[in-house]
């Protein structure tokens, strides 16, 4: 306790020196919206020890801020404690005077709250550790700037850096100042669309970083008089924003995606993990493509990974296996889940993917033959023979798969699983009569 007090004292001194006056604590709800409470820096002592109160009703919030209500979830009663993870407390470079920390949720009795998404990730990381395994994960962040945004011109065009260069420089500088390692930044396919990818880290860190990266892009955009959208689709006829997830499985210093005798050099454990993810992919779609809007993006031949298959460097496979440059393969070999978007709660994504992969390890699953083309151009009979199928075409279909997933139900526990299902069902109803245009317009500025 004394150690903790001294540690908080040091953090306070660091924050004061950085000019921080208010600290934002954020969590992500089941609908994928990052929400926050903020406290003056002077309350950090109290906050680090006891947290700040919040209602459990947020578990049932939908994308439009209405709520789902079931017997087990929602309603006006009860209170939780939001406790910042002081290891991730960081001054926000593009919002001088502010700092940010992701928060865990506890009951008033101090016990971890069963609906807490960060605790879910920690449980899955511990389950992996019990098997001697660890993971590195990382999110790619794509975003689109609103009307009047920068970077009109050809897809991936160098010419687009002429007007967006100063803006992107500010994005990179802010991320770097916040300790986020930027790997790559570029103009994406659509006018006004960009992407930044960041270094792989432990699963909880990767999810926290995804939240921080989006907030940073938002605030830098705001400072440039712009507005950033991370929605699955920002125009009815556009290409979407993905939220691709990279992962590699490790045993100690050994990357299990490399140096084995399995497909493309995977070890048998690496292969089993990916086979577990591939098996659960229809159910995982309800986690990684969580909104009705997600299914407007998840289309064939758009590099969104709309088919359940895996393939080496195949950008139309939901599971793309990446070996990386030969001289770096032992470190870099990884798999990319391309089908997910950023309406997804990143904590639910990493926890669920780990659960699905570990089930594959426990059952020593094998991958099917890899698929090396765009399935959209293949003969349907051939696809069926190869076991390659479209991922769910809508949220309802994905949710039915999720409901039937014993692996994900057990991993999340009844409370978290029930609240996710309640939110998914309520969002399906909310958009049941919406046209494509209405759905895009209602969600464009929410994520
Ligand atoms: N924008 C595409 C998506 O929605 C991804 C493009 C790429 O592969 O970078 O997933
Ligand atoms: Mg991209």
Short mmCIF file of C-alpha atoms and ligand atoms in Angstrom, two decimals:
data_model
loop_
_atom_site.label_atom_id
_atom_site.label_comp_id
_atom_site.label_asym_id
_atom_site.label_seq_id
_atom_site.Cartn_x
_atom_site.Cartn_y
_atom_site.Cartn_z
CA UNK A 1 0.00 0.00 0.00
CA UNK A 2 2.86 2.35 0.94
CA UNK A 3 4.50 1.43 -2.37
CA UNK A 4 1.34 2.26 -4.22
CA UNK A 5 1.04 5.63 -2.46
CA UNK A 6 4.65 6.49 -3.38
CA UNK A 7 4.00 5.37 -6.91
CA UNK A 8 0.87 7.51 -7.23
CA UNK A 9 2.87 10.40 -5.81
CA UNK A 10 5.45 9.99 -8.59
CA UNK A 11 2.74 9.75 -11.24
CA UNK A 12 1.14 12.93 -9.88
CA UNK A 13 4.46 14.76 -9.99
CA UNK A 14 4.99 13.62 -13.60
CA UNK A 15 1.51 14.73 -14.61
CA UNK A 16 1.90 18.10 -12.89
CA UNK A 17 5.19 18.65 -14.68
CA UNK A 18 3.46 17.85 -17.98
CA UNK A 19 0.83 20.50 -17.22
CA UNK A 20 -2.00 17.99 -16.73
CA UNK A 21 -5.03 19.32 -14.90
CA UNK A 22 -7.77 16.82 -15.77
CA UNK A 23 -7.62 13.05 -16.27
CA UNK A 24 -10.08 11.22 -18.55
CA UNK A 25 -10.89 7.63 -17.61
CA UNK A 26 -12.33 5.63 -20.45
CA UNK A 27 -14.02 2.31 -20.98
CA UNK A 28 -15.61 0.86 -24.09
CA UNK A 29 -19.19 -0.36 -23.96
CA UNK A 30 -20.70 -3.43 -25.60
CA UNK A 31 -21.81 -1.32 -28.58
CA UNK A 32 -18.18 -0.36 -29.20
CA UNK A 33 -18.44 3.26 -28.08
CA UNK A 34 -15.59 4.62 -25.96
CA UNK A 35 -17.10 6.50 -23.05
CA UNK A 36 -15.41 8.53 -20.35
CA UNK A 37 -15.55 10.24 -16.99
CA UNK A 38 -12.98 12.83 -16.01
CA UNK A 39 -11.56 14.07 -12.72
CA UNK A 40 -9.21 16.91 -11.76
CA UNK A 41 -5.63 15.76 -11.27
CA UNK A 42 -5.82 16.61 -7.56
CA UNK A 43 -8.23 13.70 -7.09
CA UNK A 44 -5.84 11.15 -8.55
CA UNK A 45 -4.83 9.85 -5.10
CA UNK A 46 -8.39 9.06 -4.24
CA UNK A 47 -9.09 7.80 -7.70
CA UNK A 48 -6.13 5.41 -7.85
CA UNK A 49 -7.28 3.88 -4.57
CA UNK A 50 -11.07 3.87 -4.73
CA UNK A 51 -12.12 4.79 -8.24
CA UNK A 52 -15.00 6.89 -9.44
CA UNK A 53 -18.63 5.79 -9.44
CA UNK A 54 -20.48 4.79 -12.58
CA UNK A 55 -23.74 3.06 -13.44
CA UNK A 56 -23.83 -0.53 -14.71
CA UNK A 57 -26.51 0.61 -17.16
CA UNK A 58 -23.71 1.44 -19.63
CA UNK A 59 -23.52 -2.29 -20.36
CA UNK A 60 -26.78 -1.89 -22.23
CA UNK A 61 -26.09 1.33 -24.13
CA UNK A 62 -26.60 1.19 -27.88
CA UNK A 63 -24.88 3.18 -30.59
CA UNK A 64 -27.60 5.89 -30.43
CA UNK A 65 -27.38 6.16 -26.60
CA UNK A 66 -30.70 4.41 -26.04
CA UNK A 67 -30.54 1.29 -23.88
CA UNK A 68 -31.47 -2.36 -24.19
CA UNK A 69 -33.30 -3.74 -21.20
CA UNK A 70 -33.49 -7.36 -20.18
CA UNK A 71 -34.25 -9.17 -16.93
CA UNK A 72 -30.57 -9.43 -16.13
CA UNK A 73 -29.24 -6.13 -17.47
CA UNK A 74 -30.10 -2.45 -17.54
CA UNK A 75 -32.28 -0.40 -15.23
CA UNK A 76 -31.53 2.56 -13.00
CA UNK A 77 -30.12 0.83 -9.91
CA UNK A 78 -26.64 -0.15 -8.80
CA UNK A 79 -23.21 1.44 -8.98
CA UNK A 80 -19.72 0.39 -10.01
CA UNK A 81 -16.23 1.77 -9.49
CA UNK A 82 -14.07 2.86 -12.37
CA UNK A 83 -10.38 2.46 -11.51
CA UNK A 84 -7.69 3.83 -13.82
CA UNK A 85 -4.83 1.60 -14.91
CA UNK A 86 -2.04 3.84 -13.72
CA UNK A 87 0.47 2.00 -15.91
CA UNK A 88 -1.25 3.49 -18.97
CA UNK A 89 -1.81 6.99 -17.58
CA UNK A 90 -0.44 9.39 -20.20
CA UNK A 91 -0.69 13.13 -20.95
CA UNK A 92 -2.61 13.67 -24.19
CA UNK A 93 -0.25 15.37 -26.63
CA UNK A 94 -2.98 16.91 -28.77
CA UNK A 95 -5.09 18.01 -25.80
CA UNK A 96 -2.78 20.00 -23.54
CA UNK A 97 -3.88 19.91 -19.89
CA UNK A 98 -5.50 16.49 -20.27
CA UNK A 99 -4.28 13.01 -19.49
CA UNK A 100 -5.95 9.68 -20.25
CA UNK A 101 -6.05 6.26 -18.64
CA UNK A 102 -8.10 3.18 -19.49
CA UNK A 103 -10.19 2.02 -16.56
CA UNK A 104 -11.21 -1.30 -15.02
CA UNK A 105 -14.62 -1.73 -13.49
CA UNK A 106 -15.17 -3.14 -10.00
CA UNK A 107 -18.17 -3.66 -7.77
CA UNK A 108 -18.53 -1.48 -4.69
CA UNK A 109 -17.29 -4.46 -2.68
CA UNK A 110 -14.00 -4.23 -4.58
CA UNK A 111 -14.52 -7.46 -6.53
CA UNK A 112 -13.88 -7.35 -10.30
CA UNK A 113 -17.13 -6.64 -12.13
CA UNK A 114 -18.12 -9.63 -14.31
CA UNK A 115 -19.06 -7.26 -17.15
CA UNK A 116 -15.59 -5.60 -17.18
CA UNK A 117 -14.02 -6.04 -20.61
CA UNK A 118 -10.44 -5.43 -19.46
CA UNK A 119 -10.83 -8.13 -16.79
CA UNK A 120 -12.08 -10.46 -19.51
CA UNK A 121 -8.86 -9.87 -21.47
CA UNK A 122 -6.77 -10.48 -18.34
CA UNK A 123 -8.58 -13.76 -17.71
CA UNK A 124 -7.88 -14.95 -21.25
CA UNK A 125 -4.23 -13.88 -21.04
CA UNK A 126 -3.92 -15.89 -17.80
CA UNK A 127 -5.52 -18.92 -19.46
CA UNK A 128 -2.92 -18.70 -22.20
CA UNK A 129 -0.16 -18.30 -19.60
CA UNK A 130 -1.39 -21.45 -17.82
CA UNK A 131 -0.53 -23.30 -21.04
CA UNK A 132 2.85 -21.58 -21.22
CA UNK A 133 1.63 -19.33 -24.05
CA UNK A 134 1.58 -15.59 -24.64
CA UNK A 135 0.40 -13.39 -27.48
CA UNK A 136 1.43 -10.28 -29.30
CA UNK A 137 -1.41 -8.34 -30.90
CA UNK A 138 -1.92 -5.07 -32.69
CA UNK A 139 -4.75 -3.15 -34.38
CA UNK A 140 -4.65 -1.26 -37.64
CA UNK A 141 -6.62 1.97 -37.48
CA UNK A 142 -8.35 3.31 -40.59
CA UNK A 143 -10.34 6.52 -40.55
CA UNK A 144 -12.11 8.91 -42.90
CA UNK A 145 -12.16 12.67 -42.62
CA UNK A 146 -15.47 14.42 -42.94
CA UNK A 147 -16.59 16.79 -45.70
CA UNK A 148 -13.92 19.29 -46.62
CA UNK A 149 -11.30 16.81 -45.33
CA UNK A 150 -7.77 16.53 -46.63
CA UNK A 151 -6.26 14.07 -49.02
CA UNK A 152 -8.44 14.02 -52.11
CA UNK A 153 -6.69 12.22 -54.94
CA UNK A 154 -5.72 8.71 -55.99
CA UNK A 155 -5.85 5.74 -53.63
CA UNK A 156 -2.59 5.54 -51.66
CA UNK A 157 -1.47 8.56 -53.75
CA UNK A 158 1.77 10.31 -52.92
CA UNK A 159 0.07 13.46 -54.18
CA UNK A 160 -2.33 13.26 -51.25
CA UNK A 161 0.54 13.89 -48.86
CA UNK A 162 0.85 17.36 -50.37
CA UNK A 163 -2.21 18.61 -48.50
CA UNK A 164 -2.40 16.02 -45.71
CA UNK A 165 1.31 15.80 -44.84
CA UNK A 166 1.30 18.36 -42.02
CA UNK A 167 -1.82 16.77 -40.52
CA UNK A 168 -0.36 13.24 -40.64
CA UNK A 169 2.86 14.52 -39.14
CA UNK A 170 0.86 15.85 -36.17
CA UNK A 171 -0.86 12.45 -35.81
CA UNK A 172 2.50 10.64 -35.77
CA UNK A 173 4.09 13.19 -33.41
CA UNK A 174 1.20 13.01 -30.94
CA UNK A 175 1.21 9.20 -30.92
CA UNK A 176 4.97 9.07 -30.50
CA UNK A 177 4.89 11.60 -27.66
CA UNK A 178 2.35 9.34 -25.93
CA UNK A 179 4.65 6.33 -26.16
CA UNK A 180 2.78 4.65 -29.03
CA UNK A 181 5.17 3.12 -31.56
CA UNK A 182 3.98 3.95 -35.07
CA UNK A 183 4.91 1.38 -37.71
CA UNK A 184 3.31 2.92 -40.75
CA UNK A 185 0.99 5.72 -41.81
CA UNK A 186 -0.54 6.23 -45.25
CA UNK A 187 -3.36 7.68 -47.35
CA UNK A 188 -5.88 4.81 -47.76
CA UNK A 189 -8.06 3.78 -50.70
CA UNK A 190 -10.76 6.46 -50.49
CA UNK A 191 -10.28 10.22 -50.69
CA UNK A 192 -9.88 11.55 -47.15
CA UNK A 193 -9.22 8.06 -45.75
CA UNK A 194 -6.01 7.28 -43.84
CA UNK A 195 -4.44 4.47 -41.87
CA UNK A 196 -1.94 4.15 -39.07
CA UNK A 197 -0.57 0.88 -37.76
CA UNK A 198 1.19 0.52 -34.43
CA UNK A 199 3.61 -2.01 -32.97
CA UNK A 200 2.35 -5.30 -31.59
CA UNK A 201 2.16 -5.58 -27.81
CA UNK A 202 0.50 -7.71 -25.15
CA UNK A 203 -3.24 -8.18 -25.79
CA UNK A 204 -4.51 -5.77 -23.13
CA UNK A 205 -1.95 -3.18 -24.23
CA UNK A 206 -3.04 -3.59 -27.85
CA UNK A 207 -6.69 -2.94 -26.99
CA UNK A 208 -5.77 0.07 -24.82
CA UNK A 209 -3.61 1.41 -27.64
CA UNK A 210 -6.48 1.07 -30.12
CA UNK A 211 -8.60 3.33 -27.89
CA UNK A 212 -5.77 5.83 -27.45
CA UNK A 213 -4.92 5.91 -31.17
CA UNK A 214 -8.52 6.69 -32.13
CA UNK A 215 -8.81 9.41 -29.51
CA UNK A 216 -5.51 10.91 -30.64
CA UNK A 217 -6.57 10.92 -34.30
CA UNK A 218 -9.84 12.53 -33.24
CA UNK A 219 -8.16 15.30 -31.28
CA UNK A 220 -5.47 16.03 -33.88
CA UNK A 221 -8.21 16.18 -36.52
CA UNK A 222 -10.17 18.59 -34.38
CA UNK A 223 -7.12 20.82 -33.97
CA UNK A 224 -6.92 20.95 -37.80
CA UNK A 225 -10.60 21.88 -38.07
CA UNK A 226 -11.41 18.35 -39.29
CA UNK A 227 -13.59 15.50 -38.10
CA UNK A 228 -12.50 11.85 -38.09
CA UNK A 229 -14.85 8.89 -38.47
CA UNK A 230 -13.93 5.30 -37.60
CA UNK A 231 -17.34 3.97 -38.64
CA UNK A 232 -17.46 0.77 -40.72
CA UNK A 233 -18.83 2.77 -43.62
CA UNK A 234 -18.86 6.56 -43.94
CA UNK A 235 -20.62 6.92 -47.29
CA UNK A 236 -23.29 4.54 -48.61
CA UNK A 237 -21.28 3.65 -51.71
CA UNK A 238 -17.82 3.81 -50.15
CA UNK A 239 -15.14 1.37 -49.07
CA UNK A 240 -15.16 0.97 -45.34
CA UNK A 241 -12.86 1.49 -42.41
CA UNK A 242 -11.51 -1.82 -41.18
CA UNK A 243 -10.08 -2.59 -37.76
CA UNK A 244 -7.75 -5.42 -38.73
CA UNK A 245 -6.13 -7.32 -35.87
CA UNK A 246 -2.68 -8.90 -36.07
CA UNK A 247 -1.66 -11.68 -33.72
CA UNK A 248 1.18 -14.05 -33.05
CA UNK A 249 1.37 -16.82 -30.47
CA UNK A 250 4.55 -17.29 -28.44
CA UNK A 251 6.07 -19.88 -26.14
CA UNK A 252 8.77 -17.96 -24.32
CA UNK A 253 10.98 -16.42 -26.99
CA UNK A 254 9.68 -18.69 -29.75
CA UNK A 255 7.17 -17.31 -32.23
CA UNK A 256 4.88 -20.29 -32.88
CA UNK A 257 3.86 -18.83 -36.25
CA UNK A 258 7.32 -19.65 -37.60
CA UNK A 259 9.93 -22.40 -37.76
CA UNK A 260 7.53 -25.35 -37.61
CA UNK A 261 6.56 -28.11 -39.99
CA UNK A 262 2.95 -26.96 -40.42
CA UNK A 263 1.48 -24.93 -43.27
CA UNK A 264 3.63 -21.95 -44.26
CA UNK A 265 6.07 -22.80 -41.48
CA UNK A 266 3.65 -22.64 -38.55
CA UNK A 267 4.32 -24.84 -35.54
CA UNK A 268 1.56 -27.29 -34.64
CA UNK A 269 0.48 -25.05 -31.73
CA UNK A 270 0.42 -21.98 -33.96
CA UNK A 271 -1.65 -23.86 -36.51
CA UNK A 272 -4.05 -25.18 -33.84
CA UNK A 273 -4.58 -21.67 -32.48
CA UNK A 274 -5.43 -20.28 -35.92
CA UNK A 275 -7.65 -23.28 -36.65
CA UNK A 276 -9.56 -22.50 -33.44
CA UNK A 277 -10.01 -18.89 -34.56
CA UNK A 278 -11.13 -19.99 -38.03
CA UNK A 279 -13.63 -22.46 -36.56
CA UNK A 280 -15.20 -19.76 -34.35
CA UNK A 281 -15.10 -17.04 -37.00
CA UNK A 282 -18.88 -16.89 -37.68
CA UNK A 283 -19.48 -16.34 -33.94
CA UNK A 284 -16.50 -14.00 -33.64
CA UNK A 285 -18.08 -11.91 -36.39
CA UNK A 286 -20.74 -10.83 -33.87
CA UNK A 287 -17.89 -9.49 -31.72
CA UNK A 288 -15.61 -7.99 -34.40
CA UNK A 289 -18.40 -6.79 -36.74
CA UNK A 290 -20.86 -5.90 -34.00
CA UNK A 291 -23.23 -3.43 -35.64
CA UNK A 292 -25.76 -3.53 -38.46
CA UNK A 293 -23.45 -1.00 -40.18
CA UNK A 294 -20.60 -3.55 -40.03
CA UNK A 295 -22.35 -5.74 -42.62
CA UNK A 296 -22.50 -2.89 -45.10
CA UNK A 297 -18.68 -2.94 -45.07
CA UNK A 298 -18.09 -6.71 -44.92
CA UNK A 299 -18.36 -7.20 -48.67
CA UNK A 300 -16.42 -9.39 -51.11
CA UNK A 301 -13.55 -7.97 -53.16
CA UNK A 302 -13.06 -4.98 -50.87
CA UNK A 303 -10.09 -6.35 -48.86
CA UNK A 304 -12.48 -6.67 -45.95
CA UNK A 305 -12.06 -10.47 -45.64
CA UNK A 306 -15.69 -11.44 -46.16
CA UNK A 307 -14.96 -15.18 -46.57
CA UNK A 308 -14.19 -17.70 -43.89
CA UNK A 309 -10.88 -19.09 -45.10
CA UNK A 310 -7.20 -18.56 -44.54
CA UNK A 311 -4.50 -17.85 -47.07
CA UNK A 312 -0.90 -16.78 -47.28
CA UNK A 313 -0.86 -13.01 -47.86
CA UNK A 314 -4.42 -13.30 -49.20
CA UNK A 315 -6.19 -9.98 -48.65
CA UNK A 316 -9.59 -11.48 -49.42
CA UNK A 317 -9.27 -14.19 -46.76
CA UNK A 318 -10.73 -13.30 -43.37
CA UNK A 319 -7.59 -14.86 -41.89
CA UNK A 320 -4.52 -13.66 -43.79
CA UNK A 321 -1.28 -15.37 -42.86
CA UNK A 322 1.70 -13.04 -43.02
CA UNK A 323 5.21 -14.47 -43.03
CA UNK A 324 6.95 -11.10 -43.43
CA UNK A 325 10.36 -10.53 -45.00
CA UNK A 326 12.47 -13.70 -44.91
CA UNK A 327 15.18 -12.24 -42.66
CA UNK A 328 12.61 -11.15 -40.08
CA UNK A 329 10.13 -14.02 -40.32
CA UNK A 330 10.99 -15.54 -36.94
CA UNK A 331 9.98 -12.29 -35.26
CA UNK A 332 7.33 -11.02 -37.65
CA UNK A 333 5.28 -14.03 -38.81
CA UNK A 334 1.71 -13.38 -37.73
CA UNK A 335 -1.93 -13.72 -38.72
CA UNK A 336 -4.23 -10.85 -39.58
CA UNK A 337 -7.98 -10.92 -39.01
CA UNK A 338 -9.21 -8.68 -41.78
CA UNK A 339 -12.94 -9.02 -41.28
CA UNK A 340 -13.24 -6.90 -38.13
CA UNK A 341 -14.04 -3.20 -37.97
CA UNK A 342 -13.82 -0.44 -35.39
CA UNK A 343 -17.40 -0.57 -34.23
CA UNK A 344 -15.98 -3.48 -32.25
CA UNK A 345 -14.99 -3.18 -28.62
CA UNK A 346 -11.24 -3.95 -28.90
CA UNK A 347 -11.19 -5.67 -25.49
CA UNK A 348 -14.00 -8.02 -26.50
CA UNK A 349 -12.13 -8.66 -29.74
CA UNK A 350 -8.79 -9.64 -28.21
CA UNK A 351 -10.37 -11.66 -25.37
CA UNK A 352 -12.69 -13.57 -27.72
CA UNK A 353 -9.96 -14.27 -30.28
CA UNK A 354 -7.70 -15.66 -27.56
CA UNK A 355 -10.55 -17.83 -26.24
CA UNK A 356 -11.28 -19.22 -29.71
CA UNK A 357 -7.58 -19.83 -30.41
CA UNK A 358 -6.91 -21.56 -27.09
CA UNK A 359 -9.87 -23.88 -27.70
CA UNK A 360 -8.12 -24.80 -30.96
CA UNK A 361 -4.90 -25.54 -29.04
CA UNK A 362 -6.71 -27.65 -26.46
CA UNK A 363 -8.28 -29.73 -29.23
CA UNK A 364 -5.13 -29.78 -31.40
CA UNK A 365 -7.16 -28.59 -34.41
CA UNK A 366 -5.62 -28.51 -37.90
CA UNK A 367 -6.18 -25.87 -40.56
CA UNK A 368 -7.88 -26.75 -43.83
CA UNK A 369 -5.98 -26.26 -47.07
CA UNK A 370 -5.10 -22.61 -47.64
CA UNK A 371 -7.08 -20.56 -50.14
CA UNK A 372 -5.07 -18.49 -52.61
CA UNK A 373 -7.51 -16.43 -54.65
CA UNK A 374 -10.47 -14.07 -54.29
CA UNK A 375 -13.32 -16.41 -53.29
CA UNK A 376 -15.80 -13.99 -54.87
CA UNK A 377 -14.53 -15.08 -58.30
CA UNK A 378 -14.60 -18.82 -57.61
CA UNK A 379 -17.12 -21.44 -58.63
CA UNK A 380 -19.56 -21.86 -55.69
CA UNK A 381 -19.32 -25.65 -55.98
CA UNK A 382 -15.55 -25.44 -55.62
CA UNK A 383 -15.93 -23.14 -52.60
CA UNK A 384 -18.28 -25.58 -50.95
CA UNK A 385 -15.90 -28.46 -51.61
CA UNK A 386 -13.10 -26.45 -49.98
CA UNK A 387 -15.28 -25.42 -47.02
CA UNK A 388 -14.92 -21.73 -47.89
CA UNK A 389 -18.08 -19.82 -47.01
CA UNK A 390 -19.29 -16.24 -46.74
CA UNK A 391 -19.12 -14.89 -43.21
CA UNK A 392 -22.54 -13.88 -41.88
CA UNK A 393 -24.25 -11.41 -44.18
CA UNK A 394 -26.00 -9.59 -41.35
CA UNK A 395 -25.86 -9.04 -37.60
CA UNK A 396 -28.79 -11.36 -36.88
CA UNK A 397 -27.03 -14.26 -38.54
CA UNK A 398 -23.78 -13.54 -36.69
CA UNK A 399 -25.58 -13.30 -33.36
CA UNK A 400 -27.18 -16.72 -33.85
CA UNK A 401 -23.65 -18.12 -34.28
CA UNK A 402 -22.51 -16.28 -31.17
CA UNK A 403 -25.43 -17.64 -29.16
CA UNK A 404 -24.42 -21.15 -30.19
CA UNK A 405 -20.74 -20.71 -29.27
CA UNK A 406 -20.04 -22.68 -26.12
CA UNK A 407 -16.39 -21.53 -26.34
CA UNK A 408 -17.21 -17.81 -26.21
CA UNK A 409 -20.05 -18.19 -23.70
CA UNK A 410 -17.80 -20.03 -21.27
CA UNK A 411 -14.90 -17.62 -21.79
CA UNK A 412 -16.97 -14.47 -21.23
CA UNK A 413 -19.15 -15.85 -18.47
CA UNK A 414 -22.93 -15.54 -18.40
CA UNK A 415 -23.04 -11.90 -17.32
CA UNK A 416 -20.80 -10.46 -20.03
CA UNK A 417 -22.09 -12.85 -22.68
CA UNK A 418 -25.72 -11.95 -21.83
CA UNK A 419 -25.10 -8.22 -22.01
CA UNK A 420 -23.34 -8.55 -25.40
CA UNK A 421 -26.26 -10.56 -26.80
CA UNK A 422 -28.79 -8.05 -25.42
CA UNK A 423 -27.00 -5.14 -27.10
CA UNK A 424 -26.58 -6.99 -30.41
CA UNK A 425 -30.27 -7.97 -30.51
CA UNK A 426 -31.40 -4.45 -29.62
CA UNK A 427 -29.20 -2.89 -32.33
CA UNK A 428 -30.63 -5.31 -34.89
CA UNK A 429 -34.12 -4.13 -33.95
CA UNK A 430 -33.03 -0.48 -33.92
CA UNK A 431 -31.88 -0.64 -37.56
CA UNK A 432 -34.34 -3.26 -38.83
CA UNK A 433 -36.23 -0.76 -41.00
CA UNK A 434 -33.28 1.49 -41.91
CA UNK A 435 -32.02 1.84 -45.44
CA UNK A 436 -28.30 1.58 -46.15
CA UNK A 437 -28.07 5.38 -46.30
CA UNK A 438 -29.94 5.82 -43.02
CA UNK A 439 -27.72 3.30 -41.25
CA UNK A 440 -24.56 4.98 -42.53
CA UNK A 441 -25.81 8.43 -41.55
CA UNK A 442 -26.87 7.31 -38.08
CA UNK A 443 -23.50 5.73 -37.30
CA UNK A 444 -20.98 7.87 -39.21
CA UNK A 445 -19.98 10.06 -36.28
CA UNK A 446 -20.56 7.62 -33.44
CA UNK A 447 -17.39 5.50 -33.43
N1 LIG B 1 -10.52 -0.58 -45.96
C1 LIG B 1 -10.45 -2.01 -46.00
C2 LIG B 1 -11.34 -2.58 -44.90
O1 LIG B 1 -12.37 -2.06 -44.68
C3 LIG B 1 -9.05 -2.52 -45.82
C4 LIG B 1 -8.02 -2.04 -46.79
C5 LIG B 1 -6.67 -2.65 -46.44
O2 LIG B 1 -6.50 -3.87 -46.57
O3 LIG B 1 -5.85 -1.93 -45.88
O4 LIG B 1 -11.04 -3.56 -44.28
MG1 LIG B 2 -5.78 -0.47 -44.70
#
